[in-house]
Short mmCIF file of C-alpha atoms in Angstrom, two decimals:
data_model
loop_
_atom_site.label_atom_id
_atom_site.label_comp_id
_atom_site.label_asym_id
_atom_site.label_seq_id
_atom_site.Cartn_x
_atom_site.Cartn_y
_atom_site.Cartn_z
CA MET A 48 -53.13 -10.95 -26.26
CA LYS A 49 -57.27 -10.70 -26.11
CA LEU A 50 -58.92 -12.98 -23.86
CA HIS A 51 -60.91 -15.58 -25.11
CA LEU A 52 -63.90 -15.55 -22.81
CA LYS A 53 -67.09 -18.04 -22.29
CA ASN A 54 -68.15 -15.43 -19.36
CA PRO A 55 -67.18 -12.11 -18.18
CA ILE A 56 -64.44 -12.24 -15.82
CA VAL A 57 -63.48 -9.48 -13.00
CA PHE A 58 -60.17 -8.81 -12.17
CA PHE A 59 -60.04 -7.63 -8.49
CA ASP A 60 -58.02 -6.52 -5.28
CA LEU A 61 -58.79 -6.06 -1.97
CA GLU A 62 -56.77 -3.68 0.47
CA THR A 63 -57.60 -4.93 4.10
CA THR A 64 -57.27 -4.29 7.72
CA GLY A 65 -54.78 -7.15 7.68
CA ILE A 66 -54.20 -11.09 6.39
CA ASN A 67 -56.34 -13.21 8.93
CA ILE A 68 -59.01 -14.18 6.37
CA ALA A 69 -61.51 -14.77 9.44
CA LYS A 70 -61.04 -11.94 11.16
CA ASP A 71 -60.07 -9.43 9.21
CA ARG A 72 -61.96 -6.97 6.99
CA ILE A 73 -62.11 -5.08 3.59
CA VAL A 74 -60.94 -1.24 3.26
CA GLU A 75 -60.98 -1.08 -0.59
CA ILE A 76 -61.69 -2.82 -3.24
CA ALA A 77 -60.80 -2.14 -7.01
CA ILE A 78 -62.59 -4.37 -10.03
CA LEU A 79 -61.73 -4.47 -13.45
CA LYS A 80 -64.58 -6.13 -15.24
CA VAL A 81 -63.82 -7.36 -18.82
CA ASN A 82 -66.80 -8.15 -21.04
CA ILE A 83 -66.85 -11.01 -23.24
CA ASP A 84 -66.84 -8.60 -26.39
CA GLY A 85 -63.67 -6.99 -25.01
CA THR A 86 -64.97 -3.76 -23.56
CA GLU A 87 -63.81 -2.98 -19.84
CA GLU A 88 -65.57 -1.36 -17.09
CA SER A 89 -63.98 -0.39 -13.67
CA HIS A 90 -65.13 0.43 -10.15
CA CYS A 91 -63.08 1.30 -7.17
CA TYR A 92 -65.03 1.48 -3.57
CA LYS A 93 -63.51 2.22 -0.15
CA VAL A 94 -65.00 0.45 2.58
CA ASN A 95 -65.65 1.47 6.39
CA PRO A 96 -64.33 -2.15 7.83
CA GLU A 97 -66.23 -1.39 11.22
CA MET A 98 -63.14 -2.27 13.14
CA PRO A 99 -59.71 -0.25 13.49
CA ILE A 100 -56.84 -0.30 10.88
CA PRO A 101 -53.77 -1.33 12.44
CA LYS A 102 -50.96 1.55 11.69
CA VAL A 103 -48.61 -0.90 10.56
CA THR A 104 -51.13 -1.81 7.78
CA SER A 105 -52.37 1.80 6.87
CA GLU A 106 -48.54 2.48 6.42
CA ILE A 107 -48.63 -0.52 4.01
CA HIS A 108 -51.62 0.42 1.66
CA GLY A 109 -51.84 4.15 2.45
CA ILE A 110 -55.11 3.88 3.90
CA TYR A 111 -56.30 4.95 7.19
CA ASP A 112 -59.41 5.05 9.75
CA GLU A 113 -59.86 8.93 8.74
CA ASP A 114 -59.92 7.73 5.18
CA VAL A 115 -63.08 5.02 5.27
CA LYS A 116 -65.03 6.89 8.73
CA ASP A 117 -67.62 8.00 6.57
CA SER A 118 -67.69 5.13 3.59
CA PRO A 119 -70.10 2.31 3.20
CA THR A 120 -69.77 -0.68 5.43
CA PHE A 121 -69.20 -4.43 3.11
CA LYS A 122 -72.74 -5.00 4.14
CA GLU A 123 -74.34 -1.48 2.65
CA LEU A 124 -71.97 -2.23 -0.70
CA GLY A 125 -72.06 -6.35 -0.55
CA LYS A 126 -75.43 -6.45 -2.95
CA LYS A 127 -74.38 -4.10 -5.55
CA LEU A 128 -70.73 -5.97 -5.66
CA ALA A 129 -72.56 -9.22 -6.23
CA LYS A 130 -74.68 -7.50 -9.00
CA ILE A 131 -71.46 -6.04 -10.67
CA ILE A 132 -69.81 -9.72 -10.12
CA GLU A 133 -72.73 -12.21 -11.00
CA GLY A 134 -72.14 -14.35 -13.88
CA CYS A 135 -68.25 -13.32 -13.88
CA ASP A 136 -65.18 -15.55 -13.37
CA LEU A 137 -62.89 -14.17 -11.13
CA ALA A 138 -59.15 -13.20 -11.43
CA GLY A 139 -56.56 -11.38 -9.01
CA PHE A 140 -52.64 -12.00 -7.96
CA ASN A 141 -52.51 -14.06 -5.06
CA SER A 142 -56.30 -14.23 -5.20
CA ASN A 143 -57.10 -18.10 -4.54
CA LYS A 144 -55.06 -17.89 -1.50
CA PHE A 145 -56.11 -14.34 -0.15
CA ASP A 146 -58.69 -12.31 -1.90
CA VAL A 147 -61.38 -14.66 -3.04
CA PRO A 148 -61.68 -16.35 0.78
CA LEU A 149 -61.64 -12.96 2.31
CA LEU A 150 -64.24 -11.85 -0.32
CA ALA A 151 -66.49 -14.90 0.46
CA GLU A 152 -66.16 -14.03 4.38
CA GLU A 153 -67.41 -10.50 3.91
CA PHE A 154 -70.00 -12.01 1.61
CA ILE A 155 -71.50 -14.20 4.15
CA ARG A 156 -71.08 -11.97 7.05
CA ALA A 157 -72.96 -9.62 4.98
CA GLU A 158 -75.77 -12.10 4.12
CA VAL A 159 -75.63 -11.84 0.90
CA ASP A 160 -76.69 -15.18 -1.09
CA PHE A 161 -73.30 -15.42 -3.32
CA ASP A 162 -72.57 -18.71 -4.37
CA MET A 163 -68.36 -18.42 -5.13
CA LYS A 164 -67.87 -21.85 -6.03
CA LYS A 165 -69.94 -21.19 -9.37
CA ARG A 166 -67.30 -19.69 -11.35
CA LYS A 167 -63.76 -20.14 -12.39
CA PHE A 168 -60.66 -18.49 -10.85
CA VAL A 169 -57.78 -17.41 -12.17
CA ASP A 170 -54.36 -16.44 -9.98
CA VAL A 171 -52.06 -14.55 -12.15
CA GLN A 172 -49.29 -15.31 -9.18
CA THR A 173 -49.80 -18.75 -9.20
CA ILE A 174 -48.79 -19.00 -13.41
CA PHE A 175 -46.18 -16.16 -12.70
CA HIS A 176 -44.64 -18.29 -10.05
CA LYS A 177 -44.92 -21.58 -12.06
CA MET A 178 -43.12 -19.81 -14.74
CA GLU A 179 -40.88 -17.24 -13.37
CA LYS A 180 -41.34 -17.08 -9.05
CA ARG A 181 -41.38 -13.26 -8.59
CA THR A 182 -43.18 -10.52 -7.09
CA LEU A 183 -46.31 -8.52 -8.95
CA GLY A 184 -44.05 -5.69 -9.30
CA ALA A 185 -41.24 -7.92 -10.88
CA ALA A 186 -44.17 -9.64 -13.32
CA TYR A 187 -45.15 -6.18 -14.10
CA LYS A 188 -41.43 -5.14 -15.43
CA PHE A 189 -40.40 -8.18 -16.53
CA TYR A 190 -44.00 -9.12 -18.51
CA CYS A 191 -44.97 -5.40 -19.68
CA GLY A 192 -41.26 -3.60 -19.72
CA LYS A 193 -42.74 -0.91 -16.93
CA GLU A 194 -42.28 0.03 -13.35
CA LEU A 195 -45.59 -0.77 -11.11
CA GLU A 196 -46.13 3.05 -9.09
CA ASN A 197 -48.48 3.16 -6.87
CA ALA A 198 -47.76 -0.24 -5.51
CA HIS A 199 -50.86 -0.87 -3.02
CA SER A 200 -53.16 0.62 -4.53
CA ALA A 201 -55.79 -1.34 -5.49
CA LEU A 202 -56.65 -0.07 -8.85
CA ALA A 203 -52.58 0.02 -9.73
CA ASP A 204 -52.56 -3.65 -8.68
CA THR A 205 -55.75 -4.34 -10.33
CA THR A 206 -54.76 -3.02 -13.73
CA ALA A 207 -50.81 -4.22 -13.61
CA THR A 208 -52.40 -7.79 -12.96
CA TYR A 209 -54.71 -7.69 -15.59
CA GLU A 210 -52.08 -6.48 -18.33
CA VAL A 211 -49.42 -9.43 -16.87
CA LEU A 212 -52.02 -11.82 -17.36
CA LYS A 213 -52.61 -10.55 -21.45
CA SER A 214 -48.37 -10.63 -21.60
CA GLN A 215 -48.18 -14.26 -20.13
CA LEU A 216 -50.57 -15.22 -22.75
CA ASP A 217 -48.42 -14.23 -25.63
CA ARG A 218 -45.19 -14.86 -23.87
CA TYR A 219 -46.34 -19.17 -23.16
CA ASP A 220 -47.42 -20.80 -26.05
CA GLU A 221 -48.11 -23.81 -23.56
CA LEU A 222 -50.83 -21.39 -21.83
CA GLU A 223 -54.24 -21.93 -23.35
CA ASN A 224 -56.09 -18.76 -23.88
CA ASP A 225 -58.90 -20.66 -21.78
CA VAL A 226 -60.42 -19.28 -18.40
CA GLU A 227 -61.25 -22.82 -17.53
CA PHE A 228 -57.64 -23.87 -18.70
CA LEU A 229 -56.24 -20.62 -16.65
CA ASN A 230 -58.12 -21.39 -13.23
CA ASP A 231 -56.53 -25.64 -13.60
CA PHE A 232 -53.28 -24.28 -14.08
CA SER A 233 -53.37 -21.43 -11.44
CA SER A 234 -54.60 -23.85 -8.76
CA PHE A 235 -52.06 -25.80 -6.86
CA ASN A 236 -54.64 -27.80 -4.59
CA LYS A 237 -58.17 -29.42 -4.58
CA ASN A 238 -59.92 -27.42 -2.23
CA ALA A 239 -63.04 -28.01 -0.86
CA ASP A 240 -62.96 -24.81 1.17
CA PHE A 241 -60.68 -21.81 0.19
CA ILE A 242 -57.87 -21.97 2.46
CA GLY A 243 -57.60 -26.08 2.51
CA ARG A 244 -58.79 -26.77 5.73
CA ILE A 245 -61.08 -29.70 3.70
CA ILE A 246 -59.51 -30.80 0.43
CA PHE A 247 -60.88 -33.52 -2.11
CA ASN A 248 -58.93 -36.57 -2.35
CA ASP A 249 -58.18 -38.57 -5.29
CA LYS A 250 -61.79 -40.20 -5.23
CA GLY A 251 -63.16 -36.78 -5.47
CA GLN A 252 -64.42 -37.12 -1.19
CA GLU A 253 -64.02 -34.52 1.36
CA VAL A 254 -61.37 -35.41 3.59
CA PHE A 255 -59.77 -33.33 6.74
CA ASN A 256 -56.57 -31.35 5.57
CA PHE A 257 -55.21 -30.65 9.41
CA GLY A 258 -55.64 -32.17 12.85
CA LYS A 259 -56.11 -35.22 14.27
CA TYR A 260 -58.06 -36.45 11.45
CA LYS A 261 -55.92 -35.40 8.59
CA GLY A 262 -56.72 -37.57 5.51
CA LYS A 263 -59.63 -38.67 6.64
CA SER A 264 -63.33 -38.54 5.07
CA VAL A 265 -65.22 -35.45 6.66
CA GLU A 266 -68.32 -37.62 6.38
CA GLU A 267 -67.00 -40.84 8.29
CA VAL A 268 -65.56 -37.82 10.97
CA LEU A 269 -68.76 -36.65 11.32
CA SER A 270 -70.38 -39.61 11.72
CA LYS A 271 -68.07 -41.06 14.09
CA ASP A 272 -67.19 -38.23 16.61
CA PRO A 273 -70.16 -35.55 16.14
CA SER A 274 -68.66 -33.57 18.91
CA TYR A 275 -66.06 -32.46 16.29
CA TYR A 276 -68.41 -30.71 14.31
CA GLY A 277 -69.54 -28.31 17.14
CA TRP A 278 -65.49 -27.74 17.99
CA MET A 279 -65.02 -26.63 14.47
CA MET A 280 -68.00 -24.40 14.41
CA ASN A 281 -66.93 -22.97 17.83
CA GLY A 282 -63.31 -22.23 16.84
CA ASP A 283 -61.66 -19.68 14.77
CA PHE A 284 -62.24 -21.01 11.55
CA PRO A 285 -63.49 -18.98 8.23
CA LEU A 286 -67.24 -18.99 7.94
CA PHE A 287 -66.98 -20.22 4.56
CA THR A 288 -64.99 -23.33 6.21
CA LYS A 289 -67.80 -23.59 8.63
CA LYS A 290 -70.48 -23.66 5.73
CA VAL A 291 -68.73 -26.27 3.64
CA LEU A 292 -68.71 -28.22 6.89
CA THR A 293 -72.48 -27.81 7.39
CA ASN A 294 -73.31 -28.71 3.74
CA ILE A 295 -71.68 -31.96 4.03
CA LYS A 296 -73.42 -32.61 7.66
CA LEU A 297 -76.59 -31.95 6.54
CA ARG A 298 -75.67 -33.60 2.96
CA ASN A 299 -74.86 -37.25 5.18
CA PHE A 300 -77.90 -36.18 7.52
CA ASN A 301 -80.52 -36.43 4.12
CA LYS A 302 -78.68 -39.54 3.04
#
């Protein structure tokens, strides 16, 4: 089934130095851009993470320090990537929990002004888990009838993810062929940041989702305990979480 698109959609996959959103870096990014008219374009870039790749991680995705030592850094690639993605919705496999927040971190570190919140996010893994509860390899075999070769190759995983989504739309009548619907359906939460440290409550207010102020309004906490802002800004939180926190603080100050 062909996707019904209001905006171009970018399927992407990251290979990284690890799974820590705040600390780890991208070593490869693959992009499959599907335009509104159905035409496709793909891009794949090796990235110098400016830090050693742990051996255990290299053994998973097959990318070693030697493979990326002469590759551009993300800061050198950032503006080019932002131009490719500009105006597009985003999709991936486990992308809402990992790829999207890590990409947002890299853009912030590279000082590329790219608003990740202005687009829809379709997480094919979430759709899959709600429907069948499997891995990408099993999803590819289940929906597409093929074995996934070169698993953990960013381009192979990205292409498989796109094929799985189209097959999901063919299989499930309850899935609407609409990116806005898929964005809502493939989300389990109402995060204000990407990793869920700050979420929206039923009234649409940002509240903390961890620690001693869990469930409390962020605006109220920052007003009554200003030192909590400093603790978070100096803590081991993702840059995007800190950006969301700062925006709330400035919004409250401007009031």
